[in-house]
CSV table of C-alpha atoms in Angstrom, one decimal:
chain,number,residue,atom,x,y,z
A,5,MET,CA,229.7,63.3,142.9
A,6,GLU,CA,226.6,63.6,140.7
A,7,ALA,CA,225.3,67.1,139.8
A,8,ALA,CA,221.9,68.3,141.0
A,9,GLU,CA,219.2,67.2,138.6
A,10,SER,CA,218.1,70.8,137.9
A,11,GLU,CA,221.5,72.0,136.8
A,12,ALA,CA,223.5,71.8,133.6
A,13,ILE,CA,227.0,70.3,133.6
A,14,PRO,CA,228.9,73.7,133.7
A,15,ARG,CA,230.9,74.7,130.7
A,16,GLU,CA,234.1,75.0,132.8
A,17,VAL,CA,233.8,71.3,133.7
A,18,ILE,CA,233.8,70.5,130.0
A,19,SER,CA,236.2,73.1,128.6
A,20,GLY,CA,238.1,74.3,131.7
A,21,GLU,CA,237.0,77.9,130.9
A,22,ALA,CA,234.5,80.3,132.4
A,23,ILE,CA,233.0,83.4,130.8
A,24,SER,CA,233.6,86.6,132.7
A,25,ARG,CA,231.4,89.6,133.1
A,26,GLU,CA,233.8,91.5,130.9
A,27,ASP,CA,233.4,88.8,128.2
A,28,SER,CA,229.6,89.2,128.3
A,29,GLU,CA,229.9,93.0,128.1
A,30,TYR,CA,232.1,92.6,125.0
A,31,VAL,CA,229.5,90.3,123.4
A,32,ALA,CA,226.7,92.8,124.2
A,33,SER,CA,228.6,95.5,122.4
A,34,PHE,CA,227.6,93.8,119.1
A,35,LYS,CA,223.9,94.5,119.8
A,36,PRO,CA,223.7,97.6,117.5
A,37,LEU,CA,225.1,95.5,114.7
A,38,VAL,CA,222.2,93.1,115.1
A,39,GLU,CA,219.7,95.8,114.4
A,40,PHE,CA,221.7,97.2,111.5
A,41,LEU,CA,222.1,93.8,109.8
A,42,GLY,CA,218.4,93.1,110.3
A,43,VAL,CA,217.4,96.2,108.4
A,44,ALA,CA,220.2,95.9,105.8
A,45,LEU,CA,219.6,92.2,104.9
A,46,GLY,CA,215.8,92.4,104.9
A,47,GLU,CA,213.0,90.8,106.9
A,48,SER,CA,213.6,87.3,105.5
A,49,THR,CA,216.9,87.1,107.3
A,50,GLU,CA,217.0,86.7,111.0
A,51,VAL,CA,220.0,88.1,112.9
A,52,VAL,CA,220.8,86.6,116.3
A,53,LEU,CA,223.5,87.4,118.9
A,54,HIS,CA,224.4,84.7,121.4
A,55,ASP,CA,226.2,85.0,124.7
A,56,VAL,CA,227.6,81.6,125.6
A,57,SER,CA,227.8,82.2,129.3
A,58,ASP,CA,224.2,81.0,129.7
A,59,LEU,CA,223.4,78.4,127.1
A,60,ASP,CA,219.8,77.9,128.3
A,61,HIS,CA,219.1,81.5,127.5
A,62,SER,CA,221.9,82.5,125.1
A,63,VAL,CA,220.0,84.8,122.8
A,64,ILE,CA,220.6,88.4,124.0
A,65,ALA,CA,219.6,90.3,120.8
A,66,ILE,CA,217.6,89.3,117.7
A,67,ALA,CA,216.2,91.0,114.6
A,68,ASN,CA,213.5,89.6,112.3
A,69,SER,CA,212.6,87.1,115.0
A,70,HIS,CA,209.4,86.0,113.0
A,71,VAL,CA,211.7,83.8,110.9
A,72,THR,CA,212.1,81.2,113.7
A,73,GLN,CA,209.8,82.6,116.4
A,74,ARG,CA,212.7,82.8,118.8
A,75,THR,CA,213.1,85.7,121.3
A,76,VAL,CA,215.6,87.1,123.6
A,77,GLY,CA,216.2,84.4,126.2
A,78,SER,CA,215.9,81.5,123.7
A,79,PRO,CA,218.5,78.7,124.0
A,80,ALA,CA,221.7,77.9,122.1
A,81,THR,CA,221.4,75.7,119.1
A,82,ASP,CA,222.7,72.2,118.7
A,83,LEU,CA,225.5,73.5,116.4
A,84,MET,CA,226.6,75.9,119.1
A,85,LEU,CA,226.7,73.1,121.6
A,86,ARG,CA,228.9,71.0,119.3
A,87,VAL,CA,231.3,73.9,118.6
A,88,LEU,CA,231.6,74.7,122.3
A,89,ARG,CA,232.0,71.0,123.1
A,90,ALA,CA,235.0,70.9,120.7
A,91,GLY,CA,236.6,73.7,122.7
A,92,GLU,CA,240.0,74.8,121.5
A,93,GLY,CA,239.8,72.3,118.7
A,94,THR,CA,237.5,74.8,116.8
A,95,THR,CA,239.9,77.2,115.0
A,96,ALA,CA,237.6,78.6,112.3
A,97,ASP,CA,236.6,82.2,112.6
A,98,TYR,CA,233.2,81.6,111.0
A,99,LEU,CA,230.9,79.0,109.3
A,100,THR,CA,228.9,79.9,106.2
A,101,GLY,CA,226.2,78.5,104.0
A,102,TYR,CA,225.0,75.5,106.1
A,103,GLU,CA,221.4,74.3,106.4
A,104,ALA,CA,219.3,75.0,109.5
A,105,ILE,CA,215.7,74.0,110.3
A,106,THR,CA,213.1,74.9,112.8
A,107,PRO,CA,211.6,72.1,115.0
A,108,GLY,CA,209.4,69.8,112.9
A,109,ARG,CA,211.2,71.1,109.7
A,110,ALA,CA,208.5,73.8,109.4
A,111,ARG,CA,211.1,76.1,107.7
A,112,THR,CA,214.4,75.5,106.0
A,113,LEU,CA,217.1,78.2,106.3
A,114,ARG,CA,220.5,79.0,105.0
A,115,SER,CA,222.7,80.0,107.9
A,116,SER,CA,226.1,81.5,108.7
A,117,THR,CA,227.8,82.0,112.1
A,118,PHE,CA,230.6,84.3,113.1
A,119,PHE,CA,232.5,83.3,116.3
A,120,ILE,CA,233.1,86.2,118.7
A,121,ARG,CA,236.4,85.6,120.5
A,122,ARG,CA,238.3,87.2,123.3
A,123,ARG,CA,241.8,86.0,124.3
A,124,GLY,CA,241.3,83.2,121.8
A,125,ARG,CA,238.1,81.8,123.4
A,126,ILE,CA,234.7,81.7,121.8
A,127,ILE,CA,232.5,83.9,124.1
A,128,GLY,CA,229.6,84.7,121.7
A,129,MET,CA,228.2,84.0,118.2
A,130,LEU,CA,226.6,86.3,115.6
A,131,CYS,CA,224.3,84.2,113.4
A,132,LEU,CA,222.4,84.9,110.2
A,133,ASN,CA,219.5,82.7,109.2
A,134,SER,CA,217.9,83.3,105.8
A,135,ASP,CA,214.5,81.8,105.1
A,136,GLN,CA,214.9,79.7,102.0
A,137,THR,CA,211.4,78.2,102.0
A,138,VAL,CA,210.0,80.2,99.1
A,139,LEU,CA,213.2,79.8,97.0
A,140,ARG,CA,213.2,76.1,97.5
A,141,GLN,CA,209.6,75.8,96.5
A,142,LEU,CA,210.4,77.8,93.4
A,143,ASP,CA,213.4,75.7,92.7
A,144,GLU,CA,211.3,72.5,92.9
A,145,THR,CA,208.7,73.9,90.6
A,146,VAL,CA,211.4,74.9,88.0
A,147,LYS,CA,212.9,71.4,88.2
A,148,LYS,CA,209.6,69.8,87.5
A,149,ILE,CA,208.9,72.0,84.6
A,150,ALA,CA,212.4,71.5,83.2
A,151,ALA,CA,212.0,67.7,83.6
A,152,LEU,CA,209.0,67.8,81.2
A,153,TYR,CA,211.0,69.4,78.4
A,154,PHE,CA,214.6,68.3,79.2
A,155,PRO,CA,214.4,64.7,80.5
A,156,ASN,CA,217.7,63.4,81.9
A,157,PRO,CA,217.9,59.6,82.4
A,158,GLU,CA,221.1,59.9,84.3
A,159,ARG,CA,220.3,61.8,87.5
A,160,ARG,CA,223.1,63.5,89.3
A,161,LYS,CA,223.9,61.9,92.5
A,162,GLU,CA,223.6,64.2,95.5
A,163,ALA,CA,226.2,64.4,98.2
A,164,PRO,CA,225.0,63.2,101.6
A,165,ALA,CA,223.5,66.2,103.4
A,166,GLU,CA,225.2,67.4,106.6
A,167,LYS,CA,223.2,67.4,109.8
A,168,PRO,CA,221.1,70.7,109.8
A,169,GLU,CA,221.2,73.0,112.7
A,170,ILE,CA,218.1,73.1,114.9
A,171,LEU,CA,216.8,76.5,115.7
A,172,ALA,CA,214.5,76.0,118.7
A,173,SER,CA,212.6,78.8,120.5
A,174,SER,CA,212.9,77.2,124.0
A,175,VAL,CA,215.4,75.0,125.8
A,176,ALA,CA,212.7,72.3,126.2
A,177,ASP,CA,212.2,72.2,122.4
A,178,MET,CA,216.0,72.2,121.9
A,179,LYS,CA,216.5,69.2,124.2
A,180,THR,CA,213.6,67.3,122.7
A,181,ALA,CA,214.8,67.8,119.2
A,182,ALA,CA,218.4,66.8,120.1
A,183,MET,CA,217.2,63.6,121.8
A,184,GLU,CA,214.8,62.7,118.9
A,185,SER,CA,217.6,63.2,116.4
A,186,VAL,CA,219.8,60.6,118.1
A,187,LEU,CA,217.1,58.1,119.2
A,188,SER,CA,215.6,58.1,115.7
A,189,ARG,CA,218.6,56.2,114.5
A,190,TYR,CA,217.4,53.1,116.3
A,191,HIS,CA,214.3,51.6,114.9
A,192,VAL,CA,213.1,50.1,118.3
A,193,SER,CA,211.5,51.6,121.4
A,194,VAL,CA,213.9,52.9,124.1
A,195,ASP,CA,212.9,49.9,126.3
A,196,HIS,CA,214.4,47.6,123.7
A,197,LEU,CA,217.8,49.3,123.3
A,198,THR,CA,220.7,47.2,124.3
A,199,GLN,CA,223.2,48.5,126.9
A,200,ALA,CA,225.7,49.2,124.2
A,201,GLU,CA,223.1,51.2,122.2
A,202,ARG,CA,222.2,53.2,125.3
A,203,LEU,CA,225.8,54.0,125.9
A,204,GLU,CA,226.1,55.1,122.3
A,205,VAL,CA,223.1,57.4,122.6
A,206,VAL,CA,224.7,59.1,125.6
A,207,ARG,CA,228.0,59.3,123.9
A,208,SER,CA,226.4,60.9,120.8
A,209,LEU,CA,224.5,63.4,122.8
A,210,ASP,CA,227.6,64.2,124.8
A,211,GLU,CA,229.6,64.8,121.6
A,212,ASP,CA,226.8,67.1,120.5
A,213,GLY,CA,227.2,69.2,123.7
A,214,PHE,CA,223.7,68.1,124.9
A,215,PHE,CA,224.7,67.9,128.6
A,216,GLN,CA,225.7,71.6,128.7
A,217,LEU,CA,221.9,72.4,128.9
A,218,ARG,CA,220.2,72.6,132.2
A,219,GLY,CA,218.2,69.5,133.2
A,220,ALA,CA,219.6,67.5,130.3
A,221,VAL,CA,220.3,64.4,132.4
A,222,THR,CA,216.9,64.5,133.9
A,223,ASP,CA,215.1,64.8,130.6
A,224,LEU,CA,217.2,62.0,129.0
A,225,ALA,CA,216.5,59.7,131.9
A,226,LEU,CA,212.8,60.3,131.4
A,227,ALA,CA,213.0,59.9,127.7
A,228,MET,CA,214.9,56.6,128.0
A,229,ASN,CA,213.1,55.2,131.1
A,230,LEU,CA,216.3,55.2,133.0
A,231,SER,CA,217.3,56.5,136.4
A,232,GLU,CA,219.5,59.6,136.6
A,233,PRO,CA,222.4,57.7,138.2
A,234,THR,CA,222.3,55.3,135.3
A,235,VAL,CA,222.6,58.2,132.8
A,236,TYR,CA,225.5,59.6,134.8
A,237,ARG,CA,227.1,56.1,134.8
A,238,TYR,CA,226.8,55.9,131.0
A,239,LEU,CA,228.2,59.5,130.7
A,240,ARG,CA,231.3,58.6,132.8
A,241,GLN,CA,231.8,55.5,130.6
A,242,ALA,CA,231.4,57.6,127.4
A,243,ARG,CA,234.1,60.0,128.6
A,244,ALA,CA,236.5,57.4,129.9
C-alpha cells in the first residue's frame, strides 16, 4: 500500500528501528555542549545538534547559526540521510575534515560529525561546520602570487573531490538541492529521460536517504513530471 503523499517513509520502515523518547532525551542532554563549543571554537564555526527522530526538523540546538543561516527546526543534511540509510553498516564513531556547502555554494565549509549512539544505534549527531571562505580566498591569492615567481610546468593532479555535504536551512531547500544534485548528471530535460534513467534517479536518491524526508515522493513526482504511483513503482523496483 502506498504511503500518504504528505508523509515521509518512516525510518523504521527503512532501518527497522524507532527512536524512543528516552533516546531523544539523551540527545538533548548534549545541548550545553553546543553552547560551550560555539564559544570555545569562535564565531566562524557553527555547532549543530541533531535528533534523528524527526529528520524534517532534526536541529534541536545550534550555536553561531549565522554561518549557514539555519535555525532550530532546520532539517537533516544529505550526509545524515546517507548515514542513516546505511543503518548498521555505519560503524565509524565520527567523520572529520569533509567539505560542506550551503545551497548555491554561497559558502564552503570544513565539517566534522560525531555520531551519538545508544545501544549501538545512531540517535543523534553533533556537527561542527567551520567557514573556510576567507581562508580559501587567501589560499587562491597566495597561489596566484606564487605562480608569478615560482612557475611549475607540471601541475599536481588533484584527487577527485568527494560529494560535499549540503547544509540547507529548510526541508524544502534540502529536497530541492538533493534532486538537483542527481538530475544534473543527465544533460537532458526530465521529459527526455529514459525509463532506465528515471529508475536510476530514484535509486540514487533512495541510496542518499532522500525518501526519509516528508513529502519526498510528492516533490520528486512534480520535479520529474511523473505521477506519485509511478515514483513508488520505481522505488519498489530500485529496492527489489
